CSV table of C-alpha atoms in Angstrom, one decimal:
chain,number,residue,atom,x,y,z
K,15,UNK,CA,-2.0,114.0,-62.9
K,16,UNK,CA,0.6,116.2,-64.5
K,17,UNK,CA,1.1,116.0,-68.3
K,18,UNK,CA,3.8,113.6,-69.3
K,19,UNK,CA,3.7,111.6,-66.0
K,20,UNK,CA,3.2,107.8,-66.2
K,21,UNK,CA,-0.2,106.4,-66.6
K,22,UNK,CA,-1.7,105.3,-63.2
K,23,UNK,CA,-1.7,101.6,-62.6
K,24,UNK,CA,-3.9,99.2,-60.6
K,25,UNK,CA,-1.1,99.2,-58.0
K,26,UNK,CA,-1.5,103.0,-57.6
K,27,UNK,CA,-5.2,102.5,-57.1
K,28,UNK,CA,-4.6,99.8,-54.5
K,29,UNK,CA,-2.1,102.0,-52.6
K,30,UNK,CA,-4.5,104.9,-52.7
K,31,UNK,CA,-7.4,102.8,-51.5
K,32,UNK,CA,-5.4,100.9,-49.0
K,33,UNK,CA,-6.3,97.5,-50.5
K,34,UNK,CA,-4.6,94.7,-52.5
K,35,UNK,CA,-4.3,94.7,-56.2
K,36,UNK,CA,-6.6,91.6,-56.2
K,37,UNK,CA,-9.3,93.6,-54.6
K,38,UNK,CA,-8.9,96.4,-57.2
K,39,UNK,CA,-9.3,93.8,-60.0
K,40,UNK,CA,-12.4,92.4,-58.4
K,41,UNK,CA,-14.0,95.8,-58.0
K,42,UNK,CA,-13.2,97.2,-61.4
K,43,UNK,CA,-14.1,93.9,-63.0
K,44,UNK,CA,-17.4,94.0,-61.2
K,45,UNK,CA,-16.8,90.7,-59.5
K,46,UNK,CA,-16.5,92.0,-55.9
K,47,UNK,CA,-20.0,91.1,-54.6
K,48,UNK,CA,-19.7,88.6,-51.7
K,49,UNK,CA,-15.9,89.0,-51.8
K,50,UNK,CA,-15.2,92.5,-50.6
K,51,UNK,CA,-17.4,94.9,-48.7
K,52,UNK,CA,-19.5,97.7,-50.3
K,53,UNK,CA,-17.4,100.2,-48.4
K,54,UNK,CA,-14.2,98.8,-49.8
K,55,UNK,CA,-15.6,98.7,-53.3
K,56,UNK,CA,-16.6,102.3,-53.1
K,57,UNK,CA,-13.2,103.3,-51.8
K,58,UNK,CA,-11.5,101.5,-54.8
K,59,UNK,CA,-13.9,103.2,-57.3
K,60,UNK,CA,-13.2,106.6,-55.7
K,61,UNK,CA,-9.4,106.1,-55.8
K,62,UNK,CA,-9.6,105.1,-59.4
K,63,UNK,CA,-11.7,108.2,-60.3
K,64,UNK,CA,-9.3,110.5,-58.4
K,65,UNK,CA,-6.2,109.0,-60.1
K,66,UNK,CA,-7.9,109.0,-63.5
K,67,UNK,CA,-7.2,105.3,-63.7
K,68,UNK,CA,-8.6,103.5,-66.8
K,69,UNK,CA,-7.7,99.8,-67.2
K,70,UNK,CA,-5.6,99.0,-70.3
K,71,UNK,CA,-7.7,96.0,-71.4
K,72,UNK,CA,-5.1,94.7,-73.8
K,73,UNK,CA,-2.4,94.8,-71.2
K,74,UNK,CA,-4.7,93.4,-68.6
K,75,UNK,CA,-5.6,90.5,-70.8
K,76,UNK,CA,-2.0,89.8,-71.6
K,77,UNK,CA,-0.9,90.1,-67.9
K,78,UNK,CA,-3.7,87.8,-66.8
K,79,UNK,CA,-3.3,85.4,-69.7
K,80,UNK,CA,-6.8,86.3,-70.7
K,81,UNK,CA,-7.0,85.6,-74.3
K,82,UNK,CA,-10.6,84.6,-73.6
K,83,UNK,CA,-9.9,81.4,-75.5
K,84,UNK,CA,-10.2,77.8,-74.2
K,85,UNK,CA,-9.1,74.6,-75.8
K,86,UNK,CA,-11.4,71.6,-75.6
K,87,UNK,CA,-9.5,68.4,-76.2
K,88,UNK,CA,-11.5,65.3,-77.1
K,89,UNK,CA,-10.5,61.8,-78.3
K,90,UNK,CA,-12.3,62.1,-81.7
K,91,UNK,CA,-14.5,64.4,-83.7
K,92,UNK,CA,-16.5,61.5,-85.2
K,93,UNK,CA,-18.5,60.7,-82.0
K,94,UNK,CA,-21.8,62.4,-81.4
K,95,UNK,CA,-21.2,62.5,-77.6
K,96,UNK,CA,-18.2,64.8,-77.9
K,97,UNK,CA,-20.2,67.1,-80.3
K,98,UNK,CA,-22.6,67.5,-77.4
K,99,UNK,CA,-19.8,68.2,-74.9
K,100,UNK,CA,-18.5,70.9,-77.3
K,101,UNK,CA,-22.0,72.4,-77.7
K,102,UNK,CA,-22.5,72.7,-74.0
K,103,UNK,CA,-19.0,74.1,-73.3
K,104,UNK,CA,-19.3,76.7,-76.1
K,105,UNK,CA,-22.7,77.8,-74.9
K,106,UNK,CA,-21.4,78.7,-71.4
K,107,UNK,CA,-18.2,80.1,-72.9
K,108,UNK,CA,-20.2,82.5,-75.2
K,109,UNK,CA,-22.2,83.8,-72.3
K,110,UNK,CA,-19.0,84.9,-70.6
K,111,UNK,CA,-17.2,86.3,-73.7
K,112,UNK,CA,-15.0,83.2,-74.3
K,113,UNK,CA,-14.4,81.2,-77.4
K,114,UNK,CA,-13.8,77.4,-77.5
K,115,UNK,CA,-11.3,75.8,-79.9
K,116,UNK,CA,-12.0,72.1,-80.4
K,117,UNK,CA,-9.0,69.8,-80.9
K,118,UNK,CA,-8.9,66.0,-81.3
K,119,UNK,CA,-6.2,63.9,-79.7
K,120,UNK,CA,-6.7,60.5,-81.3
K,121,UNK,CA,-8.0,57.9,-78.8
K,122,UNK,CA,-7.0,60.1,-75.9
K,123,UNK,CA,-3.6,58.5,-75.9
K,124,UNK,CA,-0.9,61.1,-76.3
K,125,UNK,CA,0.9,63.0,-76.3
K,126,UNK,CA,-1.3,65.4,-78.3
K,127,UNK,CA,0.6,67.8,-80.5
K,128,UNK,CA,0.4,71.4,-79.5
K,129,UNK,CA,-1.8,73.1,-82.1
K,130,UNK,CA,-0.3,76.5,-81.3
K,131,UNK,CA,3.2,78.0,-81.5
K,132,UNK,CA,2.7,78.5,-77.8
K,133,UNK,CA,-0.4,77.2,-76.1
K,134,UNK,CA,0.4,79.2,-73.0
K,135,UNK,CA,0.4,82.4,-75.0
K,136,UNK,CA,-2.7,81.6,-77.0
K,137,UNK,CA,-5.0,80.1,-74.3
K,138,UNK,CA,-6.6,80.8,-71.0
K,139,UNK,CA,-7.1,77.1,-70.1
K,140,UNK,CA,-7.8,73.6,-71.3
K,141,UNK,CA,-10.7,71.3,-70.9
K,142,UNK,CA,-9.9,67.6,-71.7
K,143,UNK,CA,-12.6,65.0,-72.1
K,144,UNK,CA,-12.2,61.3,-71.6
K,145,UNK,CA,-8.5,60.8,-71.9
K,146,UNK,CA,-5.3,60.2,-70.1
K,147,UNK,CA,-3.9,63.3,-68.5
K,148,UNK,CA,-0.4,62.6,-69.8
K,149,UNK,CA,-1.8,63.0,-73.3
K,150,UNK,CA,-2.0,66.7,-72.6
K,151,UNK,CA,1.6,67.4,-71.5
K,152,UNK,CA,2.5,69.2,-74.7
K,153,UNK,CA,-0.5,71.5,-74.6
K,154,UNK,CA,-0.9,72.3,-71.0
K,155,UNK,CA,2.7,73.3,-70.2
K,156,UNK,CA,3.2,74.2,-66.6
K,157,UNK,CA,0.9,77.2,-66.4
K,158,UNK,CA,-2.5,76.6,-68.0
K,159,UNK,CA,-5.4,75.7,-65.8
K,160,UNK,CA,-6.6,72.2,-66.8
K,161,UNK,CA,-10.1,70.8,-66.2
K,162,UNK,CA,-10.4,67.1,-66.7
K,163,UNK,CA,-13.8,65.5,-67.8
K,164,UNK,CA,-14.5,61.8,-67.3
K,165,UNK,CA,-11.2,61.3,-65.3
K,166,UNK,CA,-10.0,59.8,-62.1
K,167,UNK,CA,-10.3,62.6,-59.5
K,168,UNK,CA,-7.7,61.0,-57.3
K,169,UNK,CA,-5.0,60.9,-60.0
K,170,UNK,CA,-6.0,63.9,-62.1
K,171,UNK,CA,-3.4,66.5,-63.1
K,172,UNK,CA,-6.2,69.0,-63.5
K,173,UNK,CA,-7.1,71.8,-61.1
K,174,UNK,CA,-10.7,70.5,-61.3
K,175,UNK,CA,-12.4,67.3,-62.4
K,176,UNK,CA,-16.0,66.9,-63.6
K,177,UNK,CA,-17.5,63.5,-64.0
K,178,UNK,CA,-20.7,61.8,-65.0
K,179,UNK,CA,-21.9,59.3,-62.4
K,180,UNK,CA,-20.8,56.3,-64.5
K,181,UNK,CA,-20.7,54.1,-61.5
K,182,UNK,CA,-24.4,54.6,-60.8
K,183,UNK,CA,-25.2,54.1,-64.5
K,184,UNK,CA,-23.6,50.7,-64.5
K,185,UNK,CA,-25.3,49.9,-61.2
K,186,UNK,CA,-28.7,50.8,-62.8
K,187,UNK,CA,-27.9,48.5,-65.8
K,188,UNK,CA,-26.8,45.6,-63.6
K,189,UNK,CA,-29.9,45.9,-61.3
K,190,UNK,CA,-32.2,46.1,-64.3
K,191,UNK,CA,-30.8,42.9,-65.8
K,192,UNK,CA,-30.5,41.0,-62.6
K,193,UNK,CA,-34.1,42.0,-61.8
K,194,UNK,CA,-35.2,40.5,-65.1
K,195,UNK,CA,-33.6,37.2,-64.0
K,196,UNK,CA,-30.3,37.3,-65.9
K,197,UNK,CA,-27.4,35.4,-64.4
K,198,UNK,CA,-25.0,34.8,-67.3
K,199,UNK,CA,-23.4,38.0,-68.5
K,200,UNK,CA,-21.0,39.0,-71.2
K,201,UNK,CA,-19.3,42.4,-70.9
K,202,UNK,CA,-18.4,43.8,-74.3
K,203,UNK,CA,-15.7,46.2,-73.0
K,204,UNK,CA,-14.1,49.1,-74.8
K,205,UNK,CA,-10.5,48.3,-75.6
K,206,UNK,CA,-9.3,51.7,-74.5
K,207,UNK,CA,-6.9,52.3,-71.5
K,208,UNK,CA,-9.1,54.9,-69.8
K,209,UNK,CA,-10.3,55.5,-66.3
K,210,UNK,CA,-14.0,55.6,-67.3
K,211,UNK,CA,-13.9,52.1,-68.8
K,212,UNK,CA,-12.0,50.7,-65.8
K,213,UNK,CA,-14.9,52.1,-63.6
K,214,UNK,CA,-17.5,50.3,-65.8
K,215,UNK,CA,-15.7,47.0,-65.6
K,216,UNK,CA,-15.1,47.2,-61.9
K,217,UNK,CA,-18.7,48.2,-61.0
K,218,UNK,CA,-20.3,45.6,-63.3
K,219,UNK,CA,-18.1,42.8,-61.7
K,220,UNK,CA,-19.0,44.1,-58.2
K,221,UNK,CA,-22.8,44.2,-58.8
K,222,UNK,CA,-23.0,40.9,-60.7
K,223,UNK,CA,-20.7,39.3,-58.1
K,224,UNK,CA,-23.2,40.2,-55.3
K,225,UNK,CA,-25.8,37.7,-56.6
K,226,UNK,CA,-25.2,34.0,-56.1
K,227,UNK,CA,-25.1,31.8,-59.2
K,228,UNK,CA,-24.0,34.5,-61.6
K,229,UNK,CA,-21.2,34.4,-64.2
K,230,UNK,CA,-19.5,37.3,-66.0
K,231,UNK,CA,-17.1,37.0,-69.0
K,232,UNK,CA,-15.5,39.9,-70.8
K,233,UNK,CA,-14.6,40.5,-74.4
K,234,UNK,CA,-12.6,43.6,-75.5
K,235,UNK,CA,-13.2,45.5,-78.7
K,236,UNK,CA,-12.2,48.9,-80.2
K,237,UNK,CA,-15.1,51.4,-80.1
K,238,UNK,CA,-16.4,50.6,-83.6
K,239,UNK,CA,-19.3,48.6,-85.0
K,240,UNK,CA,-16.8,46.3,-86.9
K,241,UNK,CA,-14.7,45.7,-83.9
K,242,UNK,CA,-17.7,44.9,-81.7
K,243,UNK,CA,-19.1,42.6,-84.4
K,244,UNK,CA,-15.8,40.6,-84.4
K,245,UNK,CA,-15.3,40.5,-80.6
K,246,UNK,CA,-18.9,39.7,-79.7
K,247,UNK,CA,-19.2,37.1,-82.4
K,248,UNK,CA,-16.1,35.3,-81.1
K,249,UNK,CA,-17.2,35.5,-77.5
K,250,UNK,CA,-20.8,34.3,-78.2
K,251,UNK,CA,-19.5,31.3,-80.3
K,252,UNK,CA,-17.1,30.2,-77.6
K,253,UNK,CA,-17.7,26.9,-75.8
K,254,UNK,CA,-19.8,26.8,-72.7
K,255,UNK,CA,-23.2,28.2,-71.7
K,256,UNK,CA,-24.2,31.2,-73.8
K,257,UNK,CA,-24.7,34.5,-71.9
K,258,UNK,CA,-28.2,35.7,-71.7
K,259,UNK,CA,-27.2,39.4,-71.2
K,260,UNK,CA,-24.7,41.4,-73.1
K,261,UNK,CA,-23.5,44.6,-71.4
K,262,UNK,CA,-21.8,47.0,-73.8
K,263,UNK,CA,-19.6,50.0,-72.8
K,264,UNK,CA,-20.9,52.1,-75.6
K,265,UNK,CA,-23.9,52.3,-78.0
K,266,UNK,CA,-21.6,51.7,-81.0
K,267,UNK,CA,-20.4,48.4,-79.4
K,268,UNK,CA,-24.1,47.4,-78.8
K,269,UNK,CA,-24.8,48.0,-82.5
K,270,UNK,CA,-22.0,45.7,-83.5
K,271,UNK,CA,-23.2,43.1,-81.0
K,272,UNK,CA,-26.7,43.2,-82.6
K,273,UNK,CA,-25.0,42.3,-85.9
K,274,UNK,CA,-23.0,39.5,-84.3
K,275,UNK,CA,-26.2,38.1,-82.7
K,276,UNK,CA,-28.1,38.1,-85.9
K,277,UNK,CA,-25.3,36.4,-87.8
K,278,UNK,CA,-25.5,33.6,-85.2
K,279,UNK,CA,-29.3,33.3,-85.7
K,280,UNK,CA,-30.0,34.8,-82.2
K,281,UNK,CA,-32.7,37.3,-81.4
K,282,UNK,CA,-32.7,40.5,-79.3
K,283,UNK,CA,-34.0,40.3,-76.6
K,284,UNK,CA,-35.6,36.8,-76.9
K,285,UNK,CA,-32.3,35.0,-76.8
K,286,UNK,CA,-29.9,37.7,-75.5
K,287,UNK,CA,-30.6,41.0,-73.9
K,288,UNK,CA,-28.3,43.9,-74.9
K,289,UNK,CA,-27.6,47.2,-73.1
K,290,UNK,CA,-25.5,50.2,-74.2
K,291,UNK,CA,-24.2,53.3,-72.6
K,292,UNK,CA,-24.4,56.9,-74.0
K,293,UNK,CA,-27.9,57.1,-75.5
K,294,UNK,CA,-26.7,58.3,-78.9
K,295,UNK,CA,-29.1,58.8,-81.8
K,296,UNK,CA,-28.0,55.3,-82.8
K,297,UNK,CA,-29.8,53.8,-79.8
K,298,UNK,CA,-33.2,54.5,-81.3
K,299,UNK,CA,-32.1,53.8,-84.9
K,300,UNK,CA,-31.5,50.1,-84.4
K,301,UNK,CA,-34.3,47.5,-83.9
K,302,UNK,CA,-35.3,46.8,-81.3
K,303,UNK,CA,-34.4,50.1,-79.8
K,304,UNK,CA,-31.6,49.9,-77.3
K,305,UNK,CA,-31.8,50.0,-73.5
K,306,UNK,CA,-29.0,52.3,-72.5
K,307,UNK,CA,-27.7,54.8,-70.0
K,308,UNK,CA,-28.4,58.4,-71.0
K,309,UNK,CA,-25.4,60.7,-70.5
K,310,UNK,CA,-26.2,64.4,-70.8
K,311,UNK,CA,-23.2,65.4,-73.0
K,312,UNK,CA,-24.2,69.1,-73.3
K,313,UNK,CA,-24.6,69.4,-69.5
K,314,UNK,CA,-21.2,67.7,-69.2
K,315,UNK,CA,-19.7,70.4,-71.4
K,316,UNK,CA,-21.4,73.2,-69.6
K,317,UNK,CA,-20.2,71.9,-66.2
K,318,UNK,CA,-16.7,71.6,-67.6
K,319,UNK,CA,-16.6,75.2,-68.8
K,320,UNK,CA,-18.2,76.5,-65.6
K,321,UNK,CA,-15.5,74.7,-63.6
K,322,UNK,CA,-12.8,76.3,-65.7
K,323,UNK,CA,-14.4,79.8,-65.4
K,324,UNK,CA,-14.5,79.3,-61.6
K,325,UNK,CA,-10.8,78.4,-61.5
K,326,UNK,CA,-9.9,81.4,-63.6
K,327,UNK,CA,-11.9,83.6,-61.2
K,328,UNK,CA,-10.5,82.1,-58.1
K,329,UNK,CA,-13.7,80.3,-57.1
K,330,UNK,CA,-14.2,76.7,-56.1
K,331,UNK,CA,-16.0,74.7,-58.9
K,332,UNK,CA,-19.3,73.0,-58.2
K,333,UNK,CA,-18.8,69.6,-56.7
K,334,UNK,CA,-20.6,66.3,-57.3
K,335,UNK,CA,-21.0,64.0,-60.3
K,336,UNK,CA,-23.7,64.6,-62.9
K,337,UNK,CA,-26.6,62.2,-62.6
K,338,UNK,CA,-27.2,59.7,-65.4
K,339,UNK,CA,-30.4,57.8,-66.3
K,340,UNK,CA,-31.1,54.2,-67.5
K,341,UNK,CA,-33.5,54.4,-70.4
K,342,UNK,CA,-35.3,51.0,-70.8
K,343,UNK,CA,-36.3,50.1,-74.3
K,344,UNK,CA,-36.9,46.9,-76.3
K,345,UNK,CA,-33.5,45.3,-76.2
K,346,UNK,CA,-33.9,43.9,-72.7
K,347,UNK,CA,-36.3,41.3,-71.4
K,348,UNK,CA,-36.3,38.2,-69.2
K,349,UNK,CA,-33.9,35.4,-70.2
K,350,UNK,CA,-35.4,32.5,-72.2
K,351,UNK,CA,-36.2,29.3,-70.5
K,352,UNK,CA,-33.6,27.4,-72.5
């Protein structure tokens, strides 16, 4: 190329090779395998060599929006579960040369404030865990790819949704308790307007309702030990037959329920069985240890980041919910004869 002439572009390479610019990007980014033929790839490389084309990485990143930075939005930084989600997402991100910025949007009820002068200029995409999609309107703008975790796939604003199989987790809890002989249930439900908690309530009601002679009451509490203590205490002291099984939406709620039961002179599981959901470190710190549903938070974060990377590369993210597992410990047993 003559001195002083303009630097060759990917469009020049595409024209010389007789392919699209997208094909040039795939080949020169070494992402062509399985997407373009070996012959085409070699033709692109040869055209690039002949033209003396060298990608301007800074310009390429700017043009593609590739700052190699992703925002992970979570409801709170005080919950062990979301620390696991971050750890998993950051691990996969690092393997692909990306960084993850962690940002809390309190309670997942927005709108969250944009932490950047312009999120679209500063970020490649957003992963949002366990919150309403409209909480992200200020951050996402109209351009950023958004992957939703723990969100209604039918109503999601995200380009992809990754979920734990919460429905199956609640099914496992219900079948465990019903199998032990429990028929009177209290659902200590998280007082948070979120799809995941709606799923828990709906599935528990459906499973318990399948068995004749059962009853199910609900008490709502903020996700805190103090809130659970107050809500569970009031519900357990209410008139009528006492529930023999207390199903909690979260391990923190279960810990509060333990305190309420003890203040009422009731024993776990002799008088009331208790279950949680998360399998936080707290679950084995309380006595008796808590029967709960183990959610793999790190795998959840990994799958979320993998889904966003797939979207950024024009691939279809992996489908299917992440399996969960009921861990049976000492907080559940058959109902007492009384």
